[in-house]
Coordinates of C-alpha atoms in Angstrom, one line a residue:
X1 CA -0.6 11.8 1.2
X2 CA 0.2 14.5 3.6
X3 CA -1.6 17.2 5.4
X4 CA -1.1 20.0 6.9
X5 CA -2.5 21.5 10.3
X6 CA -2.8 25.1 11.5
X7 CA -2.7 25.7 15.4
X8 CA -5.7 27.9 16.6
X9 CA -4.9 31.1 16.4
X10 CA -4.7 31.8 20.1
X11 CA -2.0 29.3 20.6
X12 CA 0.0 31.3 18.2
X13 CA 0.1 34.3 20.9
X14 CA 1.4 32.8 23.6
X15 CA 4.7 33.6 25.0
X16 CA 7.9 31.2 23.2
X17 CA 8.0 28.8 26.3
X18 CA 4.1 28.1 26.5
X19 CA 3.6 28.0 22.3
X20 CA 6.3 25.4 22.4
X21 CA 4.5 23.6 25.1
X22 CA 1.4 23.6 23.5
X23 CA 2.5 22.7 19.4
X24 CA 4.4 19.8 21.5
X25 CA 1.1 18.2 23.2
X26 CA -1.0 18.6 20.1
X27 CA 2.0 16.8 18.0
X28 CA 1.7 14.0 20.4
X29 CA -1.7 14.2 20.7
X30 CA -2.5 13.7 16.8
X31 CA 0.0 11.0 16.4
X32 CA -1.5 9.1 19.5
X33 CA -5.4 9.8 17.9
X34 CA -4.3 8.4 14.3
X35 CA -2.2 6.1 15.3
X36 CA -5.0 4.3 16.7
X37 CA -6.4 3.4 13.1
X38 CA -3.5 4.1 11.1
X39 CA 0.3 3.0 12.1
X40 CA 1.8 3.6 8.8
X41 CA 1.1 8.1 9.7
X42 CA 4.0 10.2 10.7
X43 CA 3.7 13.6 12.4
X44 CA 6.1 16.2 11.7
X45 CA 6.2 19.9 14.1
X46 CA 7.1 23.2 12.5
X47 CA 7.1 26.5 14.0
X48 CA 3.9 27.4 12.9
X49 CA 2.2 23.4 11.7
X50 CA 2.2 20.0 12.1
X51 CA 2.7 17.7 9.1
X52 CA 0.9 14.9 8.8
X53 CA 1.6 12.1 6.4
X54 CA 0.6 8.9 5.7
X55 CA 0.8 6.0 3.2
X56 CA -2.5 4.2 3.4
X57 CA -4.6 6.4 0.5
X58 CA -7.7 4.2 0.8
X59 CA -10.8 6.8 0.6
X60 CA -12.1 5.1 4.1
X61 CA -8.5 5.7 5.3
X62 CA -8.4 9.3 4.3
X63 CA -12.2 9.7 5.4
X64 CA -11.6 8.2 8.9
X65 CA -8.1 10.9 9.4
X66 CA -9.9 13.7 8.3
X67 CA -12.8 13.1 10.4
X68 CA -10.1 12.3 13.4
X69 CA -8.3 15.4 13.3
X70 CA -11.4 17.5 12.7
X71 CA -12.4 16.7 16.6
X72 CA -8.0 17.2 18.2
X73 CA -8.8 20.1 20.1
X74 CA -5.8 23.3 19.0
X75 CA -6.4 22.7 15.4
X76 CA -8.1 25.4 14.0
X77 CA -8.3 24.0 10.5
X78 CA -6.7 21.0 8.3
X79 CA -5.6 21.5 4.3
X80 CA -4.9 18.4 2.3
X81 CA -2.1 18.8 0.2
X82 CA 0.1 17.9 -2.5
X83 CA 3.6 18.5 -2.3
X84 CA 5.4 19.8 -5.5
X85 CA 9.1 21.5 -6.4
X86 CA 9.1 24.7 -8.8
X87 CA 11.9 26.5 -10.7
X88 CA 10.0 29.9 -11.7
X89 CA 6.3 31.4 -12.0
X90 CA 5.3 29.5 -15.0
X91 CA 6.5 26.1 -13.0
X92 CA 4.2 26.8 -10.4
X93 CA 1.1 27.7 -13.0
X94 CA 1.8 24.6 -14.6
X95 CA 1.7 22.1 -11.5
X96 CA -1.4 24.3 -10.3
X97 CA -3.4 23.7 -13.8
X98 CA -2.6 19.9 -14.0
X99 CA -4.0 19.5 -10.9
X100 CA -6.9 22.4 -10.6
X101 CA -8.2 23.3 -13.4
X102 CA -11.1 21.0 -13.8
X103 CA -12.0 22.5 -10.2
X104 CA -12.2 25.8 -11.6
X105 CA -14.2 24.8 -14.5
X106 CA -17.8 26.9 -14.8
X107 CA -16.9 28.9 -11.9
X108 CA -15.7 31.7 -11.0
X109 CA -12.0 31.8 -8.9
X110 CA -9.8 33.3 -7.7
X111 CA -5.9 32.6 -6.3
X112 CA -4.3 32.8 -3.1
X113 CA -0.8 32.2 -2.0
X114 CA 0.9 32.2 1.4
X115 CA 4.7 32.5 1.0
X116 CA 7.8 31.8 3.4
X117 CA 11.6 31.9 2.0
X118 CA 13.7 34.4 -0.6
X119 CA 12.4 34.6 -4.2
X120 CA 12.4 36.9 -7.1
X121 CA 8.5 37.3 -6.6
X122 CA 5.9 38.0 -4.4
X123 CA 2.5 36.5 -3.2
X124 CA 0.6 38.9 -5.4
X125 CA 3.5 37.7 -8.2
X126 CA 1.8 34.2 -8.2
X127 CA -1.3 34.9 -8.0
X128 CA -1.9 37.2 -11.2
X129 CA 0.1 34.6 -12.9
X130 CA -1.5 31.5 -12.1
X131 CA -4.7 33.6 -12.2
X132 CA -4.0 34.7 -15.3
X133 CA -2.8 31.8 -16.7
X134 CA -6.1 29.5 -15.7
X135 CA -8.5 32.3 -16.8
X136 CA -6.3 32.3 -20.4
X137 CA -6.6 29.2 -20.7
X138 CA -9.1 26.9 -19.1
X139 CA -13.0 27.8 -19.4
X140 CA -14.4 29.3 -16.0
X141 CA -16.4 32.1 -15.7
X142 CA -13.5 34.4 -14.6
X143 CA -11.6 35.8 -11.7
X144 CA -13.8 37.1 -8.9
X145 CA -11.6 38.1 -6.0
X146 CA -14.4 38.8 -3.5
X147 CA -16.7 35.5 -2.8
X148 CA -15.7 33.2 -5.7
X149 CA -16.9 30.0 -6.4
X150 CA -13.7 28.4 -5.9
X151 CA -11.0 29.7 -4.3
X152 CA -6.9 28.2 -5.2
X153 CA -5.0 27.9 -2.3
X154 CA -1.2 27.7 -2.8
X155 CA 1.5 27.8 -0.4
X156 CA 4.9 28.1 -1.1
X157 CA 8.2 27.9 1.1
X158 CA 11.3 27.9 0.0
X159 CA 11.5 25.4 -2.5
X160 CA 8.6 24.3 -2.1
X161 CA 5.2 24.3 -3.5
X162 CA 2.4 22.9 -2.0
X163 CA -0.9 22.5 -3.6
X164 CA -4.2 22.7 -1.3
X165 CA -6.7 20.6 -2.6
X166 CA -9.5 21.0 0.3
X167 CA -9.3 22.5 3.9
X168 CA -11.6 21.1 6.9
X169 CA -12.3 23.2 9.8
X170 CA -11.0 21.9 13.1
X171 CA -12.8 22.5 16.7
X172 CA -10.3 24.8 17.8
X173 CA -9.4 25.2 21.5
X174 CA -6.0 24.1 23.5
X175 CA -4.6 20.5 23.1
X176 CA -4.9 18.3 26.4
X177 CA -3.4 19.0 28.8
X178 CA -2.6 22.3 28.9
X179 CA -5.2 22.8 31.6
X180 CA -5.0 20.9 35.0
X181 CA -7.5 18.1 35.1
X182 CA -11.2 18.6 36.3
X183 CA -14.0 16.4 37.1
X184 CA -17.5 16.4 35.1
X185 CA -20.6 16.0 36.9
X186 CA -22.6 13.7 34.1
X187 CA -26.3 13.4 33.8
X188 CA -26.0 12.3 30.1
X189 CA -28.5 14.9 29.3
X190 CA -27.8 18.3 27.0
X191 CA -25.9 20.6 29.3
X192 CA -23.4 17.9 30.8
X193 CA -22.7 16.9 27.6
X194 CA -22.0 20.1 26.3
X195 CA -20.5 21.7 29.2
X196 CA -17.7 18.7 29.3
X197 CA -17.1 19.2 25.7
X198 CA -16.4 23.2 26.4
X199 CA -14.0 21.9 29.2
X200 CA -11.8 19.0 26.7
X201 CA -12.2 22.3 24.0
X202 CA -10.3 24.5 26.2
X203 CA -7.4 21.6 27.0
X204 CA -8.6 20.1 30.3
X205 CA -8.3 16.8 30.6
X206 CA -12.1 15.5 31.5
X207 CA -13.3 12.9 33.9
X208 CA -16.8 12.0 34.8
X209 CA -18.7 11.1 37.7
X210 CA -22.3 9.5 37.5
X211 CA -24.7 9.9 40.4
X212 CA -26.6 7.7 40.1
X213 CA -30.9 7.8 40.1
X214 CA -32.3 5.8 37.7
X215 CA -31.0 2.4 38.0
X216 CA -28.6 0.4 35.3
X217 CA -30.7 1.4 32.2
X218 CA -30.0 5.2 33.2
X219 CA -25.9 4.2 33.8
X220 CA -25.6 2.8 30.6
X221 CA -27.1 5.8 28.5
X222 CA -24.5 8.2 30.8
X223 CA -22.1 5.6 29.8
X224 CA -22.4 6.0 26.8
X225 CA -22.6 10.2 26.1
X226 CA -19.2 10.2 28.0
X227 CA -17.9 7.2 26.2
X228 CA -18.3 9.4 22.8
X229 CA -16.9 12.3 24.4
X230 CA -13.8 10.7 25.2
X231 CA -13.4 8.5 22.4
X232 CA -14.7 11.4 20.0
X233 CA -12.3 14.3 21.8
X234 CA -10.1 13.4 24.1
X235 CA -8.9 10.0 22.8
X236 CA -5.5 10.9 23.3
X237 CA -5.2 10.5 27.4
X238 CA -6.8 8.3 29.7
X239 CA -9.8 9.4 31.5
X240 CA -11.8 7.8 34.6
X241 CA -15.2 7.3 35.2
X242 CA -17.2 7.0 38.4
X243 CA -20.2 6.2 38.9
X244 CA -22.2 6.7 42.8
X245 CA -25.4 5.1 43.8
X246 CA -27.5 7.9 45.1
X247 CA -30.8 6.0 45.1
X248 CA -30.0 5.6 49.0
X249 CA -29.3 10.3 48.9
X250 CA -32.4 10.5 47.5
X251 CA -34.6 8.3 49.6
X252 CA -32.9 10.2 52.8
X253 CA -33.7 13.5 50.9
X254 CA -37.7 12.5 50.6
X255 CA -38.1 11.4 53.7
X256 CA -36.2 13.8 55.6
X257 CA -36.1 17.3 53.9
X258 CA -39.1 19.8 53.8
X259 CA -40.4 19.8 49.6
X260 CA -39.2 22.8 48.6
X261 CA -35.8 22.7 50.1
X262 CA -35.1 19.2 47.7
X263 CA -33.7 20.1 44.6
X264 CA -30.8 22.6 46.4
X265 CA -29.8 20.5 49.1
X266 CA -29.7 17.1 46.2
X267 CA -27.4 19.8 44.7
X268 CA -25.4 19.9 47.7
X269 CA -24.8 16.4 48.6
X270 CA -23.6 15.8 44.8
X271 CA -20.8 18.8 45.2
X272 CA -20.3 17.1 48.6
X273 CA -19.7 13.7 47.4
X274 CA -17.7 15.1 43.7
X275 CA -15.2 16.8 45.9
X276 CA -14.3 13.7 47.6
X277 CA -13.9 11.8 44.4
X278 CA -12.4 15.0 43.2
X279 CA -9.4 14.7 46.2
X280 CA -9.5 11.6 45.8
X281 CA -8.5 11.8 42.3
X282 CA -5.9 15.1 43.0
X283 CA -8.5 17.4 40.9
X284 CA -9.1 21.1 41.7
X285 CA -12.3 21.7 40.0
X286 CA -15.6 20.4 39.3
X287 CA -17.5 21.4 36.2
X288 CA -21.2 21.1 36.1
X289 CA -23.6 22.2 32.8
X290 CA -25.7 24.6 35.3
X291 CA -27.2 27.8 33.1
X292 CA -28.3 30.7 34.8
X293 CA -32.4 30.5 35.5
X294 CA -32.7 27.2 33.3
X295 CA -34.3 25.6 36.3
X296 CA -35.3 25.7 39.9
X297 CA -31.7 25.5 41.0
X298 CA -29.7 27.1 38.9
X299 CA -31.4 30.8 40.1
X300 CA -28.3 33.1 40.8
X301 CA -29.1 32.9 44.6
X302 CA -29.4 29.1 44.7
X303 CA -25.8 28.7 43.0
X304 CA -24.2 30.3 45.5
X305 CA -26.4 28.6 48.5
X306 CA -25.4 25.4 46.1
X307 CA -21.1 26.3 46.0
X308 CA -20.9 27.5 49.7
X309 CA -21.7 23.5 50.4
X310 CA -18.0 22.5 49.6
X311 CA -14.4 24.7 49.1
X312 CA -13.6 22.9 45.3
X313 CA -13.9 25.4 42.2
X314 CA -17.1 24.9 40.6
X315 CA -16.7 25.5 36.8
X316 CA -19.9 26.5 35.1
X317 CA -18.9 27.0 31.2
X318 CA -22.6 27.1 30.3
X319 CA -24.0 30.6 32.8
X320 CA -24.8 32.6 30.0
X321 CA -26.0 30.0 27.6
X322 CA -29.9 29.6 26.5
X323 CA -31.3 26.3 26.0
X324 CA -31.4 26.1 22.7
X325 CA -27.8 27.5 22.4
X326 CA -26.6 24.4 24.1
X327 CA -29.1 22.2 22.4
X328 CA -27.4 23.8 18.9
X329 CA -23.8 22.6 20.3
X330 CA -24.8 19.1 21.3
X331 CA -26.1 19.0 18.1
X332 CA -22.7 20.2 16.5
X333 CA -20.8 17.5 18.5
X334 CA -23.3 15.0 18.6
X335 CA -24.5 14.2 21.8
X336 CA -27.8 15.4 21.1
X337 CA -29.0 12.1 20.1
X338 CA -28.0 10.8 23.6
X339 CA -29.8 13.4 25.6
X340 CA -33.0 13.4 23.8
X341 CA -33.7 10.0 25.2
X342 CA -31.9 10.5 28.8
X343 CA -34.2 10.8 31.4
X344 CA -33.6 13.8 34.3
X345 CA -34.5 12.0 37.2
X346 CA -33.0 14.9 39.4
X347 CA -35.6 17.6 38.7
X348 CA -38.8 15.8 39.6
X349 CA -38.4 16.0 43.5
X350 CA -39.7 19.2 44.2
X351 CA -42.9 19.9 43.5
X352 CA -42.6 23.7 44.5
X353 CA -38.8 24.3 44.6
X354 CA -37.4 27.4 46.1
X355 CA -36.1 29.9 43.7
X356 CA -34.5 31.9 46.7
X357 CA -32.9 29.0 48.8
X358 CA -31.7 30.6 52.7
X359 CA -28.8 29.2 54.0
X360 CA -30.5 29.1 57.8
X361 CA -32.7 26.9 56.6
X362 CA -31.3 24.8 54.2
X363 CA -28.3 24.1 57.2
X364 CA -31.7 23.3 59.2
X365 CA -32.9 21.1 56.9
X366 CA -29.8 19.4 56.6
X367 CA -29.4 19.1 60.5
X368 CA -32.1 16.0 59.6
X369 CA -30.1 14.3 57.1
X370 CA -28.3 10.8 57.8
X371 CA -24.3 11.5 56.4
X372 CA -23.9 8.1 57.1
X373 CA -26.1 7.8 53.6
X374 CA -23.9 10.0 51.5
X375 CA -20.6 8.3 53.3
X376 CA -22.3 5.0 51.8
X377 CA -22.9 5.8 48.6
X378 CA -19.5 7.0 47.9
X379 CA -18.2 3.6 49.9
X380 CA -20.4 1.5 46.9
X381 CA -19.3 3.6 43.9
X382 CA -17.2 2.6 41.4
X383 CA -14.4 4.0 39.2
X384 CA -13.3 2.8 35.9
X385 CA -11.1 3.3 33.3
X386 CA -13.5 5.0 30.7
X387 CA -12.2 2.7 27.9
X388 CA -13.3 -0.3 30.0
X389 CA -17.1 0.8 28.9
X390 CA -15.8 -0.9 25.3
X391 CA -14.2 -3.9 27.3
X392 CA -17.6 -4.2 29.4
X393 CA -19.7 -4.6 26.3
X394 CA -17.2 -7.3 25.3
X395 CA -17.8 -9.1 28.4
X396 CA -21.3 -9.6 28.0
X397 CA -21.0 -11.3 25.0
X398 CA -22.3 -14.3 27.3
X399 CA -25.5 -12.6 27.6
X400 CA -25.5 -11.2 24.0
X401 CA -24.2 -13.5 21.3
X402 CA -22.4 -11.9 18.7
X403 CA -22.8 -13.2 15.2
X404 CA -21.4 -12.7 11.8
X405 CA -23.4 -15.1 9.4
X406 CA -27.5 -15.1 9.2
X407 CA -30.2 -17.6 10.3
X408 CA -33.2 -17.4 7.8
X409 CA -34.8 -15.6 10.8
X410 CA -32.6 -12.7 11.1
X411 CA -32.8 -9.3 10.8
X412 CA -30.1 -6.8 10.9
X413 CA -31.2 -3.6 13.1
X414 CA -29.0 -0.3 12.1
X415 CA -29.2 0.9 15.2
X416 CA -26.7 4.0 14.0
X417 CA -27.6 7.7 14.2
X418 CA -29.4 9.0 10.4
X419 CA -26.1 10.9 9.5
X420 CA -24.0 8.1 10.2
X421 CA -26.7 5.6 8.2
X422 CA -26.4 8.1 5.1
X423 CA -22.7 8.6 4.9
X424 CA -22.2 4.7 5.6
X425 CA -25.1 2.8 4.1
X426 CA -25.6 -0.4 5.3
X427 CA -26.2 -3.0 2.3
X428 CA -26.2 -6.7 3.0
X429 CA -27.9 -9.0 0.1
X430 CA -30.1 -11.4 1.2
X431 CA -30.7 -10.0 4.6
X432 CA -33.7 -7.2 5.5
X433 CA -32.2 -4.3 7.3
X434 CA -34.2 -2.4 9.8
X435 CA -33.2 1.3 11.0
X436 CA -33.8 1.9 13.9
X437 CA -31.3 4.5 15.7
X438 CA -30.2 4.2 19.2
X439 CA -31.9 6.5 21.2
X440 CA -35.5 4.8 19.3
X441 CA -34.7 1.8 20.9
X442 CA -36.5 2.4 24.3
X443 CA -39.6 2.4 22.9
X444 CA -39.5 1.7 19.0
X445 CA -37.9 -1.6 19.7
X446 CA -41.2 -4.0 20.9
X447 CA -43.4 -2.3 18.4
X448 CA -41.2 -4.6 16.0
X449 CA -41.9 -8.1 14.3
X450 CA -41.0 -10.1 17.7
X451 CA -41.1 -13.7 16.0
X452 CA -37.6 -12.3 14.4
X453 CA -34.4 -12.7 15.3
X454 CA -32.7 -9.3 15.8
X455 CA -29.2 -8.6 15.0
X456 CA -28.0 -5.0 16.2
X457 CA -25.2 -3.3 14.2
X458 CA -23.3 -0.4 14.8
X459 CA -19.6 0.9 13.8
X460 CA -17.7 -0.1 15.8
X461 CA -19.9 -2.5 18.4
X462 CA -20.0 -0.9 21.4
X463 CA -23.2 0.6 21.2
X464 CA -25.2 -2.2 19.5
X465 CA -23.9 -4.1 23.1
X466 CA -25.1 -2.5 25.5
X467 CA -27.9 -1.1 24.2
X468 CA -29.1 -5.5 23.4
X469 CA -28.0 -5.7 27.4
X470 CA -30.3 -2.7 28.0
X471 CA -33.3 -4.4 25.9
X472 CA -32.2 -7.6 27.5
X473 CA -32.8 -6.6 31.2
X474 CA -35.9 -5.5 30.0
X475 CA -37.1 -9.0 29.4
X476 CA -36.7 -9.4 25.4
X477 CA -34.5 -12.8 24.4
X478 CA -34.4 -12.4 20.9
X479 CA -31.2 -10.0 20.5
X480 CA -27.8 -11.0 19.1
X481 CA -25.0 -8.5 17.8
X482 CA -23.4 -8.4 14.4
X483 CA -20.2 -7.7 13.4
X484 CA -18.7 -8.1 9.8

């Protein structure tokens, strides 16, 4: 089976050196993606494509490419195709009505072609004769050039003649790296998520840092948001992870710091402690999911009182966005499940916070403020490869016992998102199933049966792991993971 993939369009503008540098990351970054599931797929670069192939043609094969190359950012769309040789016009009508005309059926169509080579006819050749021809001969309801029901998409070069049997709209963007690398500031809530997306989008290569304020059960929900990001968009290079303890930031901040003053100068240490990890790292700018007026902090004068803190580019991709822009987007890319349920422990510490934050006082405040705090907290923190969150599931299997056969006791607990439940229904006989998505678990899971025995189940496991450690911690014992 083989594919074809169209660059976005603005790659196509750039200058001969940079287009060639870009087409030659995205063709290493799509074989690196599939390969991961598939090692039988090639990758071919044109000029103006990559050719994909492969020779597993499972449906759950084809499915799971798809669905892969639909989230490589610089692809701006994919077509499935069949590939096909031709002598004249009527060649080309025939291969196109074997294989379409029961699309066409009841409908009304019309024909496109794209054409590269030398030949005796044109574009608009082919299509009033493979137009023709169908509407001659197959029943439809006739050509309708302007918003048909079906539209048949040929594309011929040279010799060739390929047949597009379905297209799927990519995300878009640059491939990774074209952009220098830049370090996300992760709450696990809407904008973060969304505003590190908009960075990988636009082919930076994304790491995250965590500060931590709400203990391990807060970690693990930021753990996983930027686990998805990475292994949904940006699977192709390795990313890091930090995570800082700032419960000892905060304390400092409450007992030192005036009320109002609390939610800018919190602002300030975090910038403070990112840039180190940022040098640290050898990364030029932070990014941070900050929207004009959305809160306290983010007022136009308490950015600036916020960026004058540090000398690192602060990226804001989100400024101009309203809330329920954002809260559209994470929905789009799917991190809106995660943030629903992740608490913001950052914006409850002021209980008046100032809109118009002065930098005399602020320094003044400061002035108050143990360093010594902030220099411990970025001693204590930790940095991890981001694929380790996976590998650190696996090693609590000690804790949570992972199983692949049923006690008479057992239930199986879906713990998947709805869209994943419809496309991939769960059926087991024998065994009740309970659906109970992820980001439910908090507070759905001890309204359940508790004499049971609960078995979680997700895709691929890494959820249905440390979201039993979560509910572990929290003092239930009757948890186990299943796996097929």
């Amino acid at each position: 089976m083989k594919f074809i993939l169209k660059f976005y369009p603005e790659i196509t503008i750039k200058s001969k050196s940079v287009r060639k540098r870009f087409c030659k990351l995205l063709n290493s970054n799509v074989r690196n993606v599939l390969r991961r599931f598939d090692e039988t797929v090639t990758v071919q670069l044109d000029w103006d494509k990559l050719n994909v192939r492969t020779e597993n043609v499972s449906e759950e094969n084809v499915s799971r490419l798809i669905d892969a190359m639909q989230c490589i950012p610089g692809i701006a769309h994919i077509l499935q195709v069949t590939q096909h040789t031709f002598t004249d016009e009527h060649s080309i009508y025939e291969t196109v009505a074997s294989i379409l005309a029961p699309e066409i059926e009841g409908k009304t169509f019309c024909v496109r072609v794209k054409r590269a080579g030398n030949h005796d006819f044109t574009s608009n050749d082919i299509e009033r004769y493979v137009g023709g021809g169908l509407n001659q001969n197959y029943p439809s309801l006739g050509v309708k050039l302007k918003k048909p029901d079906y539209t048949v998409r040929l594309e011929i070069r040279n010799e060739d003649l390929f047949v597009i049997s379905a297209r799927y709209e990519g995300i878009g963007g640059f491939p990774l790296p074209a952009q220098e690398d830049v370090l996300s500031l992760m709450s696990g809530g809407f904008d973060s998520g969304v505003s590190s997306y908009m960075m990988i989008n636009k082919g930076a290569r994304t790491h995250y840092c965590f500060f931590n304020l709400g203990g391990a059960a807060h970690e693990i929900g930021v753990k996983q948001v930027s686990y998805y990001l990475w292994d949904r968009f940006s699977a192709s290079h390795k990313v890091k992870f930090v995570s800082v303890p700032f419960e000892g930031v905060v304390g400092e901040i409450l007992e030192k710091v005036e009320n109002g003053q609390m939610g800018v100068i919190l602002k300030r240490m975090m910038m403070r402690a990112a840039e180190k990890v940022a040098k640290k790292m050898k990364i030029e700018a932070l990014v941070t999911g900050e929207s004009l007026g959305q809160v306290s902090s983010q007022t136009l004068t308490n950015l600036g009182v916020i960026d004058k803190s540090i000398d690192t580019l602060i990226l804001r991709p989100l400024t101009a966005y309203n809330k329920q822009d954002i809260i559209n987007i994470a929905d789009k890319i799917g991190t809106k499940p995660f943030a629903e349920i992740m608490p913001e422990y950052c914006g409850v510490i002021s209980q008046k916070p100032t809109v118009k934050a002065v930098m005399s006082k602020i320094e003044a405040e400061e002035a108050n403020f143990d360093f010594a705090v902030l220099d411990k907290a970025l001693e204590d923190s930790v940095t991890m490869d981001i694929r380790d969150i996976a590998n650190e599931a696996n090693e609590v299997v000690t804790e949570v016992e992972t199983v692949s056969e049923f006690g008479a006791n057992d239930v199986v607990l879906d713990i998947r998102s709805p869209d994943e439940e419809d496309e991939k229904p769960l059926e087991i006989d024998g065994v009740e199933i309970v659906h109970v998505p992820f980001y439910k678990l908090a507070t759905k899971f001890g309204d359940l049966d508790q004499s049971k025995q609960y078995l979680f189940y997700c895709d691929r496991g890494v959820m249905s792991k440390l979201q039993a450690l979560f509910l572990i911690e929290q003092g239930f014992s009757n948890i186990k993971v299943y796996r097929k």
